[in-house]
């Protein structure tokens, strides 16, 4: 961290002495005021529910400029990565800090490919779930259970353990997500096929069956790979912060990532793609484009809790750059599948147009986020709505691991332990 010449002075109106706080500069983006000694010096905490103004760590992985609508992985703009790299290149970049050269690329692909199968007994574990269980419930369990199957990579303080756990998680997530799907629909599990790409293999495990050869459609393969790239990391969002907090206790990486999966499930976070598609289907059922006005009025009504799902973001106060890329992918996929006239896509476009022109959304800087279009792409590919968040979890696993590893390697890392403003009863006695 680079100390700034600038210093912050905190003064109090009650006559307590003011204190000076150091300021640090990032490579780009806002500076931070270092308040670590605040409690020792003043006996006071800071209060920031939702972390609106709090940097909880230093990180060199992902940078977002929310006003510009810019997203960088290790300094590279997301648009360039989506255009020129595949998901495994992106994984390598996030984990190691640099894009791989040709040999590193081949070695990394081979390494991940070598770990795509899961312990055979995981099938028995999976079979304990109800067939109609939500895939995120299943995945939270399966990912957590990996620590029971891979004892040799659970020590977070051992760099070798961490590395092998990282590769196992990246390699096995597609297998687990596809298994959760196959179990739900009562079809046989498909073993991974390692001469396919990461996305191609996932498509085959999802939609292939043991009776026929499965041909991977390159347009869908590319679309899925792009979904994975766009969701690979997003700095200190709720699930990533959950993984960091969980991992800060020294728990094993599989348990920490399972905590991230559980957090991602919520509709304000990863569950938004499922919620966005359900919303579009609801409007469609009620009359489609003609009903948009009525729906938008409900969203704007302070007394209703209706939100325009897939819109708004804590950090982006401009168009989410991932949403632009996803819209382009959406066009490609619908064209490939002959679904250009898909009514939900038309509805999404009409809704987006109206929302972008409406004062309510303009004033609050509410723009489409990545989830607005990713649901339409996934639905067109044939992925059931309830699995959307599982796909997100699959893609985000690498980001969670990269962030967890970064935290563990940070000499300033401590167990996460927020404080509170206590508003309950002072000490009292039981009568
Ligand atoms: N629809 C309608 N109004 C909204 C929306 C929305 N989607 N999002 C925010 N607002 C309004 C709020 O009601 C609030 O209005 P007010 O100032 O009149 O009270 C204002 O905009 C600010 O919103 P906050 O809730 O304070 O913004 P916050 O940063 O806390 O929330 C969030 C961000 C959770 C993403 C929110 O925009 C939301 O719920 N969006 C819908 C869910 C969604 O798409 N989530 C995906 C996030 S991206 C991801 O995880 C991949």
Coordinates of C-alpha atoms and ligand atoms in Angstrom, one line a residue:
X1 CA 0.0 0.0 0.0
X2 CA 1.3 3.4 -0.9
X3 CA 1.0 6.0 1.9
X4 CA -0.3 9.4 0.6
X5 CA 1.0 12.8 1.7
X6 CA -2.6 13.6 2.4
X7 CA -3.8 12.9 5.9
X8 CA -7.3 12.9 7.4
X9 CA -8.1 14.7 10.6
X10 CA -11.0 13.6 12.7
X11 CA -12.3 16.3 15.0
X12 CA -15.0 16.0 17.7
X13 CA -17.5 18.6 18.8
X14 CA -17.3 17.5 22.5
X15 CA -13.7 18.7 23.0
X16 CA -12.0 15.3 22.7
X17 CA -8.6 15.7 21.0
X18 CA -8.7 15.4 17.2
X19 CA -6.7 12.6 15.6
X20 CA -4.8 12.2 12.4
X21 CA -5.4 9.2 10.2
X22 CA -3.1 8.0 7.5
X23 CA -4.4 7.9 3.9
X24 CA -3.3 5.2 1.4
X25 CA -3.5 5.4 -2.4
X26 CA -4.6 2.6 -4.7
X27 CA -3.2 2.0 -8.2
X28 CA -6.5 3.6 -9.5
X29 CA -9.7 4.4 -7.8
X30 CA -10.5 6.0 -4.4
X31 CA -7.9 6.4 -1.7
X32 CA -8.7 4.9 1.7
X33 CA -8.5 6.3 5.2
X34 CA -6.7 3.9 7.6
X35 CA -8.9 3.6 10.7
X36 CA -7.3 0.5 12.2
X37 CA -6.0 2.4 15.2
X38 CA -9.3 4.4 15.6
X39 CA -10.7 2.3 18.4
X40 CA -7.4 2.3 20.3
X41 CA -7.1 6.0 20.0
X42 CA -10.7 7.1 20.6
X43 CA -12.7 4.2 22.0
X44 CA -15.0 4.5 19.0
X45 CA -15.9 2.3 16.1
X46 CA -17.0 3.4 12.6
X47 CA -20.5 2.5 11.6
X48 CA -21.1 1.4 8.0
X49 CA -23.8 -1.3 7.5
X50 CA -23.6 -2.7 4.0
X51 CA -20.0 -1.6 3.7
X52 CA -21.0 1.5 1.7
X53 CA -17.7 3.3 2.4
X54 CA -15.5 0.5 3.8
X55 CA -12.6 -1.2 2.0
X56 CA -12.3 -4.4 3.9
X57 CA -9.0 -5.5 2.3
X58 CA -6.4 -4.6 -0.3
X59 CA -6.6 -6.5 -3.5
X60 CA -4.8 -6.6 -6.9
X61 CA -7.3 -8.8 -8.7
X62 CA -10.3 -6.9 -10.0
X63 CA -11.1 -3.3 -10.4
X64 CA -14.4 -1.7 -11.1
X65 CA -15.0 1.9 -12.0
X66 CA -18.8 2.1 -11.4
X67 CA -19.2 5.6 -12.8
X68 CA -17.5 4.8 -16.1
X69 CA -18.9 1.2 -16.3
X70 CA -15.4 -0.3 -16.5
X71 CA -14.4 -3.8 -15.3
X72 CA -10.7 -4.9 -15.2
X73 CA -9.4 -8.4 -14.3
X74 CA -5.7 -7.9 -13.3
X75 CA -5.8 -4.7 -15.4
X76 CA -7.3 -6.1 -18.6
X77 CA -10.7 -4.8 -19.7
X78 CA -13.4 -7.4 -19.6
X79 CA -14.3 -6.6 -23.3
X80 CA -10.8 -7.6 -24.4
X81 CA -10.8 -10.8 -22.3
X82 CA -14.2 -11.7 -23.6
X83 CA -13.0 -11.2 -27.2
X84 CA -9.5 -12.7 -27.1
X85 CA -9.3 -15.2 -24.3
X86 CA -11.3 -18.2 -23.1
X87 CA -12.5 -19.0 -19.6
X88 CA -9.5 -21.1 -18.6
X89 CA -7.1 -18.3 -19.7
X90 CA -9.1 -16.0 -17.5
X91 CA -8.9 -18.4 -14.6
X92 CA -5.1 -18.5 -15.0
X93 CA -5.0 -14.7 -15.1
X94 CA -7.1 -14.3 -12.0
X95 CA -5.2 -17.0 -10.1
X96 CA -1.6 -16.1 -11.2
X97 CA -1.8 -12.4 -12.1
X98 CA -0.7 -12.8 -15.8
X99 CA -2.1 -14.3 -18.9
X100 CA -0.5 -17.7 -19.7
X101 CA 2.0 -18.1 -22.6
X102 CA 1.4 -21.0 -24.9
X103 CA 3.1 -23.6 -22.7
X104 CA 1.5 -22.4 -19.5
X105 CA -1.8 -22.4 -21.3
X106 CA -1.4 -26.0 -22.5
X107 CA -0.2 -27.1 -19.0
X108 CA -3.0 -25.4 -17.2
X109 CA -5.7 -26.8 -19.5
X110 CA -4.3 -30.3 -19.0
X111 CA -4.1 -29.8 -15.2
X112 CA -7.7 -28.7 -14.9
X113 CA -8.8 -31.5 -17.3
X114 CA -7.1 -34.1 -15.2
X115 CA -9.4 -33.2 -12.3
X116 CA -12.8 -33.0 -13.9
X117 CA -14.1 -36.3 -12.4
X118 CA -15.5 -36.4 -8.9
X119 CA -15.1 -39.1 -6.3
X120 CA -17.6 -41.9 -7.3
X121 CA -19.1 -41.8 -3.8
X122 CA -20.3 -38.3 -4.3
X123 CA -23.0 -39.8 -6.4
X124 CA -24.3 -41.6 -3.3
X125 CA -24.2 -38.4 -1.4
X126 CA -26.1 -36.6 -4.1
X127 CA -28.7 -39.3 -4.2
X128 CA -29.7 -38.4 -0.7
X129 CA -31.3 -35.2 -1.9
X130 CA -34.9 -35.0 -2.9
X131 CA -35.2 -34.9 -6.7
X132 CA -37.1 -31.6 -6.6
X133 CA -34.5 -29.9 -4.4
X134 CA -33.3 -26.5 -5.6
X135 CA -29.9 -26.9 -7.4
X136 CA -28.4 -24.2 -5.2
X137 CA -29.3 -26.3 -2.1
X138 CA -27.7 -29.3 -3.7
X139 CA -24.6 -27.4 -4.7
X140 CA -24.1 -25.8 -1.3
X141 CA -24.1 -29.4 0.1
X142 CA -22.0 -30.9 -2.7
X143 CA -19.3 -28.2 -2.6
X144 CA -19.1 -28.3 1.2
X145 CA -18.9 -32.1 1.0
X146 CA -15.8 -32.0 -1.2
X147 CA -13.8 -31.4 2.0
X148 CA -15.0 -34.8 3.2
X149 CA -13.8 -36.5 -0.1
X150 CA -10.5 -34.7 -0.6
X151 CA -8.7 -34.7 2.8
X152 CA -5.4 -34.1 1.2
X153 CA -6.1 -30.5 0.2
X154 CA -7.8 -29.0 3.2
X155 CA -5.0 -27.2 4.9
X156 CA -5.2 -23.6 3.9
X157 CA -1.8 -22.8 5.4
X158 CA -0.2 -25.3 3.1
X159 CA 0.4 -23.7 -0.4
X160 CA 0.4 -27.0 -2.1
X161 CA -2.9 -27.9 -0.6
X162 CA -4.3 -24.6 -1.6
X163 CA -3.2 -25.0 -5.2
X164 CA -4.6 -28.5 -5.6
X165 CA -7.9 -27.4 -3.9
X166 CA -8.1 -24.5 -6.4
X167 CA -7.7 -26.7 -9.4
X168 CA -10.1 -29.3 -8.0
X169 CA -12.8 -26.8 -7.4
X170 CA -12.5 -25.2 -10.9
X171 CA -12.4 -28.6 -12.6
X172 CA -15.1 -30.2 -10.6
X173 CA -17.7 -27.4 -10.4
X174 CA -19.1 -28.1 -14.0
X175 CA -19.3 -31.8 -13.2
X176 CA -21.2 -31.1 -9.9
X177 CA -23.6 -28.6 -11.5
X178 CA -24.3 -31.0 -14.4
X179 CA -24.8 -33.9 -11.9
X180 CA -27.3 -31.8 -9.8
X181 CA -29.2 -31.1 -13.0
X182 CA -29.2 -34.8 -14.3
X183 CA -30.3 -36.0 -10.9
X184 CA -33.2 -33.5 -10.8
X185 CA -34.5 -34.7 -14.3
X186 CA -33.8 -38.4 -13.6
X187 CA -31.2 -38.9 -16.3
X188 CA -27.9 -40.8 -16.0
X189 CA -24.9 -38.8 -14.9
X190 CA -22.5 -38.1 -17.8
X191 CA -18.8 -38.5 -17.0
X192 CA -16.6 -35.6 -18.3
X193 CA -15.0 -35.9 -21.7
X194 CA -11.6 -34.4 -21.5
X195 CA -10.9 -33.7 -25.2
X196 CA -13.6 -31.1 -25.1
X197 CA -13.2 -27.5 -24.0
X198 CA -14.3 -26.5 -20.5
X199 CA -17.6 -25.1 -21.8
X200 CA -18.1 -27.8 -24.4
X201 CA -17.6 -30.5 -21.8
X202 CA -20.1 -28.9 -19.5
X203 CA -22.7 -28.7 -22.4
X204 CA -22.2 -32.4 -23.0
X205 CA -22.5 -33.4 -19.3
X206 CA -25.7 -31.3 -19.2
X207 CA -27.4 -32.3 -22.5
X208 CA -25.7 -35.5 -23.6
X209 CA -26.8 -39.0 -22.8
X210 CA -24.9 -42.3 -22.8
X211 CA -26.9 -43.6 -25.8
X212 CA -25.9 -41.1 -28.4
X213 CA -22.9 -39.0 -29.5
X214 CA -23.2 -35.4 -28.4
X215 CA -22.2 -32.7 -30.9
X216 CA -21.1 -29.5 -29.2
X217 CA -22.6 -26.4 -31.0
X218 CA -19.7 -23.9 -31.3
X219 CA -21.9 -20.9 -31.0
X220 CA -23.5 -22.1 -27.7
X221 CA -20.0 -23.2 -26.5
X222 CA -18.7 -19.7 -27.1
X223 CA -21.7 -18.1 -25.5
X224 CA -21.4 -20.3 -22.4
X225 CA -17.6 -19.6 -22.2
X226 CA -18.4 -15.9 -22.3
X227 CA -21.0 -16.2 -19.5
X228 CA -18.2 -17.9 -17.5
X229 CA -15.7 -15.1 -18.2
X230 CA -18.1 -12.3 -17.4
X231 CA -19.0 -13.9 -14.1
X232 CA -15.5 -15.0 -13.1
X233 CA -14.8 -12.2 -10.5
X234 CA -16.3 -9.0 -9.3
X235 CA -14.1 -7.7 -6.5
X236 CA -15.5 -7.6 -3.0
X237 CA -19.2 -8.4 -3.6
X238 CA -21.3 -10.2 -1.0
X239 CA -20.4 -13.8 -1.8
X240 CA -16.7 -13.0 -2.2
X241 CA -16.6 -11.1 1.1
X242 CA -18.4 -14.1 2.5
X243 CA -15.7 -16.4 1.2
X244 CA -13.0 -14.1 2.6
X245 CA -14.7 -13.9 6.0
X246 CA -15.4 -17.6 6.2
X247 CA -11.8 -18.4 5.1
X248 CA -10.3 -15.9 7.5
X249 CA -11.0 -18.4 10.3
X250 CA -8.6 -20.9 8.7
X251 CA -11.4 -23.2 7.5
X252 CA -10.7 -25.4 4.5
X253 CA -11.1 -23.9 1.0
X254 CA -14.1 -26.2 0.1
X255 CA -16.0 -25.0 3.1
X256 CA -15.2 -21.4 2.4
X257 CA -16.4 -21.7 -1.2
X258 CA -19.5 -23.5 -0.1
X259 CA -20.2 -20.4 2.0
X260 CA -19.8 -18.3 -1.1
X261 CA -22.3 -20.5 -3.0
X262 CA -24.8 -20.1 -0.2
X263 CA -24.5 -16.3 -0.3
X264 CA -24.7 -16.1 -4.0
X265 CA -28.1 -17.9 -4.0
X266 CA -29.9 -14.8 -2.7
X267 CA -32.0 -12.8 -5.2
X268 CA -30.2 -9.5 -4.5
X269 CA -27.0 -11.2 -5.7
X270 CA -26.6 -14.3 -7.9
X271 CA -30.2 -15.3 -7.7
X272 CA -31.1 -12.1 -9.7
X273 CA -30.7 -13.9 -13.1
X274 CA -33.4 -16.4 -12.0
X275 CA -35.5 -13.6 -10.6
X276 CA -35.1 -11.5 -13.8
X277 CA -36.3 -14.3 -16.0
X278 CA -39.2 -15.2 -13.7
X279 CA -40.1 -11.5 -13.8
X280 CA -40.1 -11.4 -17.6
X281 CA -42.1 -14.6 -17.8
X282 CA -44.7 -13.1 -15.4
X283 CA -45.0 -9.9 -17.5
X284 CA -45.3 -12.1 -20.6
X285 CA -48.1 -14.1 -19.0
X286 CA -50.0 -11.0 -18.1
X287 CA -50.0 -9.6 -21.6
X288 CA -46.3 -8.9 -22.6
X289 CA -45.1 -5.6 -23.9
X290 CA -48.5 -3.9 -23.4
X291 CA -48.2 -4.5 -19.7
X292 CA -44.8 -2.9 -19.3
X293 CA -46.2 0.5 -18.3
X294 CA -48.3 -1.1 -15.5
X295 CA -45.3 -3.1 -14.3
X296 CA -42.9 -0.1 -14.3
X297 CA -45.6 1.9 -12.3
X298 CA -45.5 -0.9 -9.7
X299 CA -41.7 -0.8 -9.5
X300 CA -41.8 2.9 -8.9
X301 CA -44.5 2.7 -6.2
X302 CA -42.9 3.2 -2.8
X303 CA -45.6 1.0 -1.2
X304 CA -44.8 -2.0 -3.4
X305 CA -41.7 -4.1 -2.9
X306 CA -41.5 -4.9 -6.6
X307 CA -38.1 -4.3 -8.2
X308 CA -37.0 -4.4 -11.7
X309 CA -34.8 -7.5 -11.4
X310 CA -31.6 -7.3 -13.4
X311 CA -31.4 -3.6 -12.9
X312 CA -29.3 -1.6 -10.5
X313 CA -26.0 -2.3 -8.9
X314 CA -24.2 -1.2 -5.7
X315 CA -21.1 -0.2 -7.7
X316 CA -22.1 0.4 -11.3
X317 CA -23.9 3.8 -11.7
X318 CA -23.6 3.4 -15.4
X319 CA -24.3 0.5 -17.9
X320 CA -22.7 -2.7 -16.5
X321 CA -20.1 -3.5 -19.2
X322 CA -21.0 -7.2 -18.8
X323 CA -24.6 -6.5 -19.7
X324 CA -23.5 -5.0 -23.0
X325 CA -21.4 -8.1 -23.9
X326 CA -24.2 -10.3 -22.7
X327 CA -26.7 -8.5 -25.0
X328 CA -24.4 -9.2 -28.0
X329 CA -24.1 -12.9 -27.0
X330 CA -27.9 -13.0 -26.6
X331 CA -28.3 -11.8 -30.2
X332 CA -25.8 -14.5 -31.5
X333 CA -27.4 -17.4 -29.6
X334 CA -31.0 -16.5 -30.5
X335 CA -29.9 -16.1 -34.2
X336 CA -28.1 -19.5 -34.1
X337 CA -31.2 -21.2 -32.6
X338 CA -33.6 -19.4 -34.9
X339 CA -35.2 -17.6 -32.0
X340 CA -34.7 -14.0 -33.2
X341 CA -38.4 -13.4 -32.6
X342 CA -38.3 -14.8 -29.0
X343 CA -41.0 -12.8 -27.2
X344 CA -39.1 -12.7 -23.9
X345 CA -36.0 -11.1 -25.7
X346 CA -38.3 -8.6 -27.3
X347 CA -40.0 -7.9 -24.0
X348 CA -36.6 -7.5 -22.3
X349 CA -35.5 -5.0 -24.9
X350 CA -38.7 -3.0 -24.7
X351 CA -38.5 -3.0 -20.8
X352 CA -34.9 -1.9 -20.9
X353 CA -35.7 1.0 -23.3
X354 CA -38.6 2.3 -21.2
X355 CA -36.6 2.0 -18.0
X356 CA -33.6 3.8 -19.4
X357 CA -35.7 6.7 -20.4
X358 CA -37.8 6.9 -17.2
X359 CA -36.9 9.6 -14.7
X360 CA -37.1 7.2 -11.7
X361 CA -34.3 5.0 -13.1
X362 CA -32.3 7.9 -14.6
X363 CA -32.2 9.8 -11.3
X364 CA -31.1 6.7 -9.4
X365 CA -28.6 5.7 -12.0
X366 CA -30.2 2.3 -12.4
X367 CA -28.9 0.5 -15.5
X368 CA -29.2 -3.2 -16.6
X369 CA -26.7 -5.4 -14.9
X370 CA -25.3 -8.7 -16.3
X371 CA -28.3 -10.7 -15.1
X372 CA -30.8 -8.9 -17.2
X373 CA -29.7 -10.7 -20.4
X374 CA -27.8 -13.8 -19.1
X375 CA -31.1 -15.5 -18.2
X376 CA -32.4 -15.2 -21.7
X377 CA -29.2 -16.7 -23.1
X378 CA -29.2 -19.6 -20.7
X379 CA -32.9 -20.3 -21.3
X380 CA -32.2 -20.4 -25.0
X381 CA -29.4 -22.8 -24.5
X382 CA -31.8 -25.1 -22.6
X383 CA -30.6 -24.5 -19.1
X384 CA -33.5 -24.5 -16.7
X385 CA -34.2 -21.3 -14.8
X386 CA -33.5 -22.9 -11.4
X387 CA -29.9 -23.7 -12.5
X388 CA -29.0 -20.2 -13.6
X389 CA -27.4 -19.3 -10.2
X390 CA -25.6 -22.6 -10.2
X391 CA -23.9 -21.6 -13.5
X392 CA -23.0 -18.3 -11.9
X393 CA -21.5 -20.2 -8.9
X394 CA -19.5 -22.4 -11.3
X395 CA -18.0 -19.4 -13.1
X396 CA -17.4 -17.4 -9.9
X397 CA -15.6 -20.2 -8.1
X398 CA -12.2 -19.1 -9.6
X399 CA -12.8 -15.5 -8.4
X400 CA -13.6 -16.8 -4.9
X401 CA -10.5 -18.9 -4.9
X402 CA -8.2 -16.2 -6.2
X403 CA -9.5 -13.8 -3.5
X404 CA -9.2 -16.4 -0.8
X405 CA -5.6 -17.1 -1.8
X406 CA -4.8 -13.4 -2.0
X407 CA -6.1 -12.9 1.6
X408 CA -4.2 -15.8 3.0
X409 CA -1.0 -14.6 1.4
X410 CA -1.5 -11.0 2.8
X411 CA 0.7 -10.4 5.8
X412 CA -1.9 -8.0 7.1
X413 CA -4.7 -10.6 7.1
X414 CA -6.6 -11.2 10.3
X415 CA -9.7 -13.2 11.2
X416 CA -12.6 -11.0 10.1
X417 CA -14.4 -9.7 13.2
X418 CA -16.7 -6.7 12.6
X419 CA -17.8 -4.7 15.7
X420 CA -21.3 -3.3 16.4
X421 CA -23.3 -0.4 17.8
X422 CA -25.2 -2.1 20.6
X423 CA -28.8 -1.0 20.9
X424 CA -30.2 -3.7 23.2
X425 CA -30.9 -3.6 26.9
X426 CA -28.1 -2.7 29.3
X427 CA -27.3 -5.3 31.9
X428 CA -30.3 -6.4 34.0
X429 CA -31.1 -9.2 36.4
X430 CA -33.4 -12.1 36.0
X431 CA -36.2 -11.6 38.7
Ligands
LIG1 N1 -35.7 -1.6 -9.2 C1 -36.3 -0.5 -8.7 N2 -35.7 0.3 -7.8 C2 -34.5 0.1 -7.5 C3 -33.8 -1.1 -8.0 C4 -34.5 -1.9 -8.9 N3 -33.9 -3.0 -9.4 N4 -32.5 -1.1 -7.5 C5 -32.4 0.0 -6.7 N5 -33.6 0.7 -6.7 C6 -33.9 1.9 -6.0 C7 -34.1 1.7 -4.5 O1 -35.4 1.5 -4.2 C8 -33.6 3.0 -4.0 O2 -34.6 4.0 -4.2 P1 -34.8 5.2 -3.1 O3 -33.6 6.0 -3.1 O4 -36.0 5.9 -3.6 O5 -35.1 4.5 -1.8 C9 -32.4 3.4 -4.9 O6 -32.7 2.8 -6.2 C10 -31.1 2.9 -4.4 O7 -31.1 1.5 -4.2 P2 -30.4 0.7 -3.1 O8 -31.3 -0.4 -2.7 O9 -30.0 1.7 -2.0 O10 -29.1 0.3 -3.8 P3 -28.1 -0.8 -3.3 O11 -26.8 -0.5 -3.8 O12 -28.3 -1.1 -1.9 O13 -28.7 -2.2 -4.1 C11 -29.0 -3.9 -5.6 C12 -28.1 -2.7 -5.2 C13 -29.2 -4.9 -4.4 C14 -28.3 -4.7 -6.7 C15 -30.4 -3.3 -6.1 O14 -30.2 -2.5 -7.2 C16 -31.3 -4.5 -6.5 O15 -32.0 -5.1 -5.6 N6 -31.4 -4.8 -7.9 C17 -32.3 -5.9 -8.3 C18 -31.6 -7.2 -8.1 C19 -30.5 -7.4 -9.0 O16 -30.6 -7.3 -10.2 N7 -29.3 -7.9 -8.4 C20 -28.2 -8.2 -9.2 C21 -27.0 -7.5 -8.8 S1 -25.6 -7.8 -9.9 C22 -25.1 -9.3 -9.4 O17 -25.2 -9.8 -8.3 C23 -24.5 -10.1 -10.5

